[in-house]
Short mmCIF file of C-alpha atoms in Angstrom, two decimals:
data_model
loop_
_atom_site.label_atom_id
_atom_site.label_comp_id
_atom_site.label_asym_id
_atom_site.label_seq_id
_atom_site.Cartn_x
_atom_site.Cartn_y
_atom_site.Cartn_z
CA UNK A 1 63.68 0.18 6.16
CA UNK A 2 63.68 -0.16 2.41
CA UNK A 3 60.78 0.85 0.21
CA UNK A 4 60.19 -2.81 -0.64
CA UNK A 5 59.74 -3.76 3.03
CA UNK A 6 57.45 -0.79 3.62
CA UNK A 7 55.32 -1.91 0.69
CA UNK A 8 55.12 -5.48 2.05
CA UNK A 9 54.14 -4.28 5.53
CA UNK A 10 51.54 -2.00 3.98
CA UNK A 11 50.16 -4.91 1.93
CA UNK A 12 49.92 -7.07 5.08
CA UNK A 13 48.03 -4.32 6.86
CA UNK A 14 45.59 -4.06 3.96
CA UNK A 15 44.97 -7.81 3.94
CA UNK A 16 44.41 -7.78 7.71
CA UNK A 17 42.04 -4.84 7.59
CA UNK A 18 40.18 -5.99 4.46
CA UNK A 19 40.50 -9.79 4.35
CA UNK A 20 38.07 -10.25 1.47
CA UNK A 21 36.26 -8.01 -0.95
CA UNK A 22 32.50 -7.56 -0.84
CA UNK A 23 32.13 -9.21 -4.21
CA UNK A 24 33.49 -12.50 -2.86
CA UNK A 25 30.59 -13.12 -0.46
CA UNK A 26 27.20 -12.76 -2.11
CA UNK A 27 23.62 -12.82 -0.88
CA UNK A 28 21.45 -15.18 -2.93
CA UNK A 29 18.34 -15.21 -0.73
CA UNK A 30 17.03 -13.03 2.11
CA UNK A 31 13.37 -13.70 2.95
CA UNK A 32 11.72 -11.95 5.90
CA UNK A 33 8.63 -13.52 7.48
CA UNK A 34 7.25 -11.14 10.11
CA UNK A 35 4.31 -12.04 12.37
CA UNK A 36 2.60 -9.49 14.62
CA UNK A 37 0.96 -10.99 17.71
CA UNK A 38 -2.12 -9.65 19.48
CA UNK A 39 -0.03 -8.23 22.34
CA UNK A 40 2.26 -6.30 19.99
CA UNK A 41 5.19 -8.70 20.14
CA UNK A 42 6.82 -9.67 16.85
CA UNK A 43 8.10 -13.06 15.70
CA UNK A 44 10.42 -13.12 12.69
CA UNK A 45 11.84 -15.95 10.65
CA UNK A 46 14.59 -15.24 8.12
CA UNK A 47 15.48 -17.63 5.30
CA UNK A 48 18.91 -17.00 3.85
CA UNK A 49 21.32 -18.34 1.29
CA UNK A 50 24.85 -16.92 1.27
CA UNK A 51 27.58 -17.94 -1.15
CA UNK A 52 31.25 -17.78 -0.31
CA UNK A 53 33.09 -17.28 -3.58
CA UNK A 54 36.20 -15.89 -1.94
CA UNK A 55 39.43 -17.53 -0.88
CA UNK A 56 38.87 -17.31 2.90
CA UNK A 57 36.34 -19.15 5.07
CA UNK A 58 33.03 -17.48 5.94
CA UNK A 59 33.02 -17.34 9.74
CA UNK A 60 29.46 -16.11 10.22
CA UNK A 61 26.95 -13.36 9.51
CA UNK A 62 25.45 -10.41 11.36
CA UNK A 63 22.36 -8.23 10.96
CA UNK A 64 20.47 -5.55 12.89
CA UNK A 65 16.93 -5.85 14.26
CA UNK A 66 15.21 -2.48 14.86
CA UNK A 67 14.14 -3.16 18.46
CA UNK A 68 15.28 -2.91 22.07
CA UNK A 69 15.13 -6.61 22.94
CA UNK A 70 15.59 -9.79 20.90
CA UNK A 71 15.17 -13.33 22.19
CA UNK A 72 17.22 -15.83 20.18
CA UNK A 73 19.23 -18.94 20.96
CA UNK A 74 21.41 -21.44 19.12
CA UNK A 75 18.40 -23.77 18.84
CA UNK A 76 16.54 -21.10 16.82
CA UNK A 77 19.00 -21.47 13.95
CA UNK A 78 19.07 -24.34 11.48
CA UNK A 79 21.40 -24.56 8.50
CA UNK A 80 22.69 -26.65 5.64
CA UNK A 81 25.48 -27.52 6.07
CA UNK A 82 25.08 -27.79 9.85
CA UNK A 83 27.82 -25.44 11.03
CA UNK A 84 26.84 -25.03 14.67
CA UNK A 85 27.02 -21.49 15.97
CA UNK A 86 27.35 -19.06 18.85
CA UNK A 87 24.96 -16.11 18.95
CA UNK A 88 25.85 -12.76 20.46
CA UNK A 89 23.92 -9.51 20.77
CA UNK A 90 25.08 -5.91 20.84
CA UNK A 91 23.05 -2.72 21.26
CA UNK A 92 23.71 -0.34 18.37
CA UNK A 93 22.21 2.90 17.15
CA UNK A 94 19.55 1.25 14.95
CA UNK A 95 18.57 -1.48 17.41
CA UNK A 96 20.15 -4.81 18.33
CA UNK A 97 22.97 -6.31 16.29
CA UNK A 98 22.78 -10.11 16.07
CA UNK A 99 26.04 -11.91 15.27
CA UNK A 100 25.97 -15.59 14.34
CA UNK A 101 29.49 -17.04 14.57
CA UNK A 102 29.85 -20.45 12.92
CA UNK A 103 31.67 -23.17 14.86
CA UNK A 104 32.53 -24.71 11.50
CA UNK A 105 33.27 -21.97 8.93
CA UNK A 106 31.89 -22.24 5.40
CA UNK A 107 34.82 -22.92 3.09
CA UNK A 108 35.47 -21.10 -0.16
CA UNK A 109 33.18 -22.15 -2.98
CA UNK A 110 30.46 -23.34 -0.60
CA UNK A 111 26.98 -22.00 0.27
CA UNK A 112 25.26 -21.53 3.62
CA UNK A 113 21.49 -22.05 3.73
CA UNK A 114 19.98 -21.00 7.02
CA UNK A 115 16.69 -20.49 8.83
CA UNK A 116 16.81 -18.01 11.72
CA UNK A 117 13.87 -17.46 14.10
CA UNK A 118 13.57 -15.00 17.00
CA UNK A 119 11.13 -12.95 19.07
CA UNK A 120 11.26 -9.17 19.28
CA UNK A 121 9.95 -6.63 21.77
CA UNK A 122 9.39 -2.91 21.13
CA UNK A 123 9.47 -3.14 17.36
CA UNK A 124 5.80 -2.90 16.41
CA UNK A 125 3.74 -0.11 17.97
CA UNK A 126 0.38 -1.10 19.51
CA UNK A 127 -2.07 1.64 20.49
CA UNK A 128 -5.38 0.20 21.63
CA UNK A 129 -6.44 -2.03 18.74
CA UNK A 130 -4.21 -0.30 16.18
CA UNK A 131 -0.84 -1.62 15.06
CA UNK A 132 2.03 -0.17 13.05
CA UNK A 133 5.45 -1.45 12.06
CA UNK A 134 8.34 -0.35 9.84
CA UNK A 135 10.44 -3.18 8.42
CA UNK A 136 13.80 -2.18 6.90
CA UNK A 137 15.08 -4.52 4.21
CA UNK A 138 18.81 -4.62 4.83
CA UNK A 139 21.39 -7.15 3.73
CA UNK A 140 23.36 -8.95 6.43
CA UNK A 141 27.11 -8.57 6.78
CA UNK A 142 29.61 -11.38 6.37
CA UNK A 143 32.11 -12.18 9.11
CA UNK A 144 35.48 -12.98 7.55
CA UNK A 145 38.79 -12.83 9.34
CA UNK A 146 37.01 -11.71 12.47
CA UNK A 147 35.66 -8.60 10.75
CA UNK A 148 32.28 -7.59 9.35
CA UNK A 149 32.20 -6.84 5.63
CA UNK A 150 29.43 -5.87 3.24
CA UNK A 151 27.98 -8.51 0.94
CA UNK A 152 27.21 -8.13 -2.73
CA UNK A 153 23.95 -9.22 -4.32
CA UNK A 154 23.97 -12.08 -6.80
CA UNK A 155 22.48 -11.33 -10.21
CA UNK A 156 19.35 -13.36 -9.42
CA UNK A 157 19.10 -12.60 -5.71
CA UNK A 158 15.76 -13.40 -4.07
CA UNK A 159 14.62 -10.64 -1.69
CA UNK A 160 11.05 -11.24 -0.43
CA UNK A 161 8.85 -10.65 2.59
CA UNK A 162 5.57 -11.66 4.20
CA UNK A 163 3.80 -9.81 7.01
CA UNK A 164 1.18 -11.66 9.08
CA UNK A 165 -1.21 -9.36 10.96
CA UNK A 166 -3.00 -10.31 14.21
CA UNK A 167 -6.35 -12.10 13.87
CA UNK A 168 -9.12 -9.66 13.03
CA UNK A 169 -6.67 -6.87 12.07
CA UNK A 170 -6.85 -5.42 8.56
CA UNK A 171 -4.07 -3.52 6.80
CA UNK A 172 -5.47 -0.02 6.50
CA UNK A 173 -2.25 1.48 5.12
CA UNK A 174 0.62 -0.23 3.30
CA UNK A 175 3.62 1.53 1.79
CA UNK A 176 7.04 0.50 0.52
CA UNK A 177 9.56 3.31 0.62
CA UNK A 178 11.72 2.52 -2.37
CA UNK A 179 13.03 3.89 -5.64
CA UNK A 180 11.06 1.08 -7.26
CA UNK A 181 8.03 0.37 -5.03
CA UNK A 182 7.05 -3.27 -5.27
CA UNK A 183 3.44 -4.45 -5.66
CA UNK A 184 2.06 -6.78 -3.03
CA UNK A 185 -0.78 -9.24 -2.48
CA UNK A 186 -3.22 -9.17 0.41
CA UNK A 187 -4.81 -12.51 1.26
CA UNK A 188 -6.61 -14.27 4.09
CA UNK A 189 -4.35 -17.13 5.15
CA UNK A 190 -4.09 -19.14 8.38
CA UNK A 191 -6.87 -16.97 9.90
CA UNK A 192 -4.77 -13.84 9.35
CA UNK A 193 -4.44 -11.12 6.77
CA UNK A 194 -1.12 -11.75 5.02
CA UNK A 195 0.78 -9.20 2.95
CA UNK A 196 3.22 -10.70 0.46
CA UNK A 197 5.98 -9.06 -1.59
CA UNK A 198 7.60 -11.30 -4.17
CA UNK A 199 10.32 -8.85 -5.22
CA UNK A 200 11.95 -6.31 -2.93
CA UNK A 201 15.22 -4.40 -2.99
CA UNK A 202 17.90 -3.97 -0.38
CA UNK A 203 17.31 -0.55 1.15
CA UNK A 204 13.50 -0.71 0.95
CA UNK A 205 11.39 0.00 4.02
CA UNK A 206 7.98 -1.66 4.44
CA UNK A 207 5.53 0.44 6.44
CA UNK A 208 2.26 -1.18 7.59
CA UNK A 209 -0.58 0.21 9.67
CA UNK A 210 -3.46 -2.02 10.69
CA UNK A 211 -6.60 -1.76 12.78
CA UNK A 212 -8.99 -4.25 14.34
CA UNK A 213 -12.28 -4.98 12.53
CA UNK A 214 -15.22 -6.90 13.99
CA UNK A 215 -16.43 -7.74 10.48
CA UNK A 216 -13.06 -9.20 9.51
CA UNK A 217 -13.07 -11.19 12.75
CA UNK A 218 -16.39 -12.77 11.73
CA UNK A 219 -15.00 -13.64 8.28
CA UNK A 220 -11.92 -15.19 9.90
CA UNK A 221 -14.00 -17.20 12.38
CA UNK A 222 -16.24 -18.48 9.58
CA UNK A 223 -13.16 -19.48 7.57
CA UNK A 224 -11.82 -21.36 10.58
CA UNK A 225 -15.13 -23.25 10.97
CA UNK A 226 -15.04 -24.12 7.25
CA UNK A 227 -11.59 -25.64 7.51
CA UNK A 228 -12.50 -27.70 10.58
CA UNK A 229 -15.65 -28.98 8.88
CA UNK A 230 -13.64 -29.77 5.76
CA UNK A 231 -11.38 -32.02 7.84
CA UNK A 232 -14.40 -33.84 9.27
CA UNK A 233 -15.86 -34.35 5.80
CA UNK A 234 -12.59 -35.86 4.57
CA UNK A 235 -12.51 -38.23 7.54
CA UNK A 236 -16.12 -39.33 6.91
CA UNK A 237 -15.45 -39.80 3.20
CA UNK A 238 -12.46 -41.99 3.98
CA UNK A 239 -14.81 -44.26 5.98
CA UNK A 240 -17.03 -44.71 2.94
CA UNK A 241 -19.83 -42.40 4.11
CA UNK A 242 -21.76 -40.47 1.47
CA UNK A 243 -20.78 -36.81 2.07
CA UNK A 244 -21.78 -35.36 -1.31
CA UNK A 245 -24.49 -33.14 0.18
CA UNK A 246 -22.16 -31.82 2.89
CA UNK A 247 -19.49 -31.08 0.27
CA UNK A 248 -21.94 -28.98 -1.78
CA UNK A 249 -22.95 -26.89 1.23
CA UNK A 250 -19.31 -26.46 2.29
CA UNK A 251 -18.33 -25.27 -1.18
CA UNK A 252 -21.18 -22.74 -1.12
CA UNK A 253 -20.07 -21.53 2.31
CA UNK A 254 -16.47 -21.04 1.20
CA UNK A 255 -17.60 -19.11 -1.86
CA UNK A 256 -19.85 -16.83 0.19
CA UNK A 257 -17.20 -16.18 2.84
CA UNK A 258 -13.75 -16.12 1.25
CA UNK A 259 -14.92 -14.71 -2.06
CA UNK A 260 -18.07 -12.62 -1.73
CA UNK A 261 -17.79 -11.47 1.90
CA UNK A 262 -14.04 -10.81 1.80
CA UNK A 263 -14.17 -8.97 -1.51
CA UNK A 264 -17.02 -6.80 -0.23
CA UNK A 265 -14.98 -6.10 2.89
CA UNK A 266 -11.99 -4.98 0.77
CA UNK A 267 -14.36 -2.57 -0.98
CA UNK A 268 -15.55 -1.29 2.44
CA UNK A 269 -19.09 -2.45 1.68
CA UNK A 270 -19.58 -3.78 5.21
CA UNK A 271 -23.35 -4.33 4.97
CA UNK A 272 -22.99 -6.67 1.99
CA UNK A 273 -20.00 -8.38 3.62
CA UNK A 274 -22.06 -9.22 6.71
CA UNK A 275 -24.89 -10.57 4.54
CA UNK A 276 -22.54 -12.99 2.81
CA UNK A 277 -21.03 -14.04 6.14
CA UNK A 278 -24.59 -14.91 7.22
CA UNK A 279 -25.18 -16.93 4.05
CA UNK A 280 -21.89 -18.76 4.62
CA UNK A 281 -22.82 -19.72 8.18
CA UNK A 282 -26.24 -20.94 7.01
CA UNK A 283 -24.52 -23.22 4.49
CA UNK A 284 -22.16 -24.48 7.18
CA UNK A 285 -25.15 -25.40 9.37
CA UNK A 286 -26.68 -27.34 6.48
CA UNK A 287 -23.38 -29.11 5.86
CA UNK A 288 -23.13 -29.94 9.56
CA UNK A 289 -26.67 -31.33 9.62
CA UNK A 290 -26.00 -33.43 6.55
CA UNK A 291 -22.80 -34.77 8.03
CA UNK A 292 -24.34 -35.71 11.38
CA UNK A 293 -27.45 -37.33 9.83
CA UNK A 294 -27.64 -41.16 9.87
CA UNK A 295 -25.46 -42.65 7.17
CA UNK A 296 -27.37 -43.40 4.00
CA UNK A 297 -27.34 -47.07 2.93
CA UNK A 298 -28.74 -48.59 -0.25
CA UNK A 299 -31.57 -51.02 0.63
CA UNK A 300 -31.81 -54.11 -1.59
CA UNK A 301 -35.30 -55.44 -2.56
CA UNK A 302 -36.38 -58.40 -0.45
CA UNK A 303 -36.24 -61.72 -2.26
CA UNK A 304 -39.53 -63.51 -2.96
CA UNK A 305 -39.96 -67.24 -2.56
CA UNK A 306 -39.65 -67.59 -6.31
CA UNK A 307 -36.43 -65.62 -6.43
CA UNK A 308 -35.05 -67.66 -3.57
CA UNK A 309 -35.13 -70.86 -5.68
CA UNK A 310 -31.76 -72.26 -6.47
CA UNK A 311 -30.55 -71.70 -10.03
CA UNK A 312 -30.60 -75.39 -11.00
CA UNK A 313 -34.33 -75.68 -10.14
CA UNK A 314 -35.20 -72.97 -12.64
CA UNK A 315 -33.00 -74.53 -15.27
CA UNK A 316 -34.68 -77.94 -14.91
CA UNK A 317 -38.12 -76.39 -15.32
CA UNK A 318 -37.01 -74.68 -18.51
CA UNK A 319 -35.67 -77.96 -19.91
CA UNK A 320 -38.95 -79.74 -19.16
CA UNK A 321 -40.91 -77.03 -20.96
CA UNK A 322 -38.70 -77.40 -24.01
CA UNK A 323 -39.05 -81.21 -24.04
CA UNK A 324 -42.86 -81.07 -23.80
CA UNK A 325 -42.98 -78.57 -26.65
CA UNK A 326 -40.76 -80.85 -28.74
CA UNK A 327 -42.99 -83.90 -28.12
CA UNK A 328 -46.17 -82.00 -29.08
CA UNK A 329 -44.59 -80.79 -32.31
CA UNK A 330 -43.47 -84.36 -33.22
CA UNK A 331 -46.98 -85.76 -32.67
CA UNK A 332 -48.47 -83.19 -34.98
CA UNK A 333 -45.95 -84.09 -37.65
CA UNK A 334 -46.76 -87.84 -37.36
CA UNK A 335 -50.47 -87.17 -37.88
#
């Protein structure tokens, strides 16, 4: 065999083993939305955008979930364009490897936008009313030519995450293990404490520890009552009912609860937090009473017999008065 043939065979082997370079499939968006349930189970939704800038079709993607069991089906995946897919699982050292194989590959120069949802067991740790979870931020792999390859990050890649804690559970400890730790926001949203990172890095690890709080539960329950009452007020207002008084009390309640009480709770001033929760519930009761009171209607003054006269009768009387005045004036002039 000549050196030229050996070189060609070697080149074919390289192309088969490495069908595309990492730089030709890039990750534009990888957003992790992780929800911890009361029983310790985890629900995760991933939003992704992957760009195929190479010369070969993108046949799918794969990623690892750090758990022992993942429940996912084809119906849990939606994408643009709609590629259709087959999902397989494989137990690996770090957990469960999920492979999503597209029925219709994404051609070169195209993007895949997907939403992937699944349920996970044995990821979060629940001990009594305490919860903890470590969330690794890892990029998925591209499946090209039947092989898994690493993706590159686009220059403006969007790597974010949100963690929703169980109702009544506060984040006692939050840490991002990273060379550049990212700041986060902690808010009360959808009756849960939500931790939000707007800028993360591939390779980061989010570590969260939370514990149940009776005070936070009361704040959450009051917030839920506020939102339900707000819906009722909107419905009444749409019917033309005067709800101005109820709106004032509701606004006061929301300020006491989601501002004063929650901020005091963050500062661990539990006594003050409970006081404001009490004020908020008092305002909600006043708003409720105002809303359920008989509808206010403007009463018009009852018409007198004089006011009930038809307009032309009054006009005729005025004309007669003018004529009599004119006649009297003329007689005086004649004299």
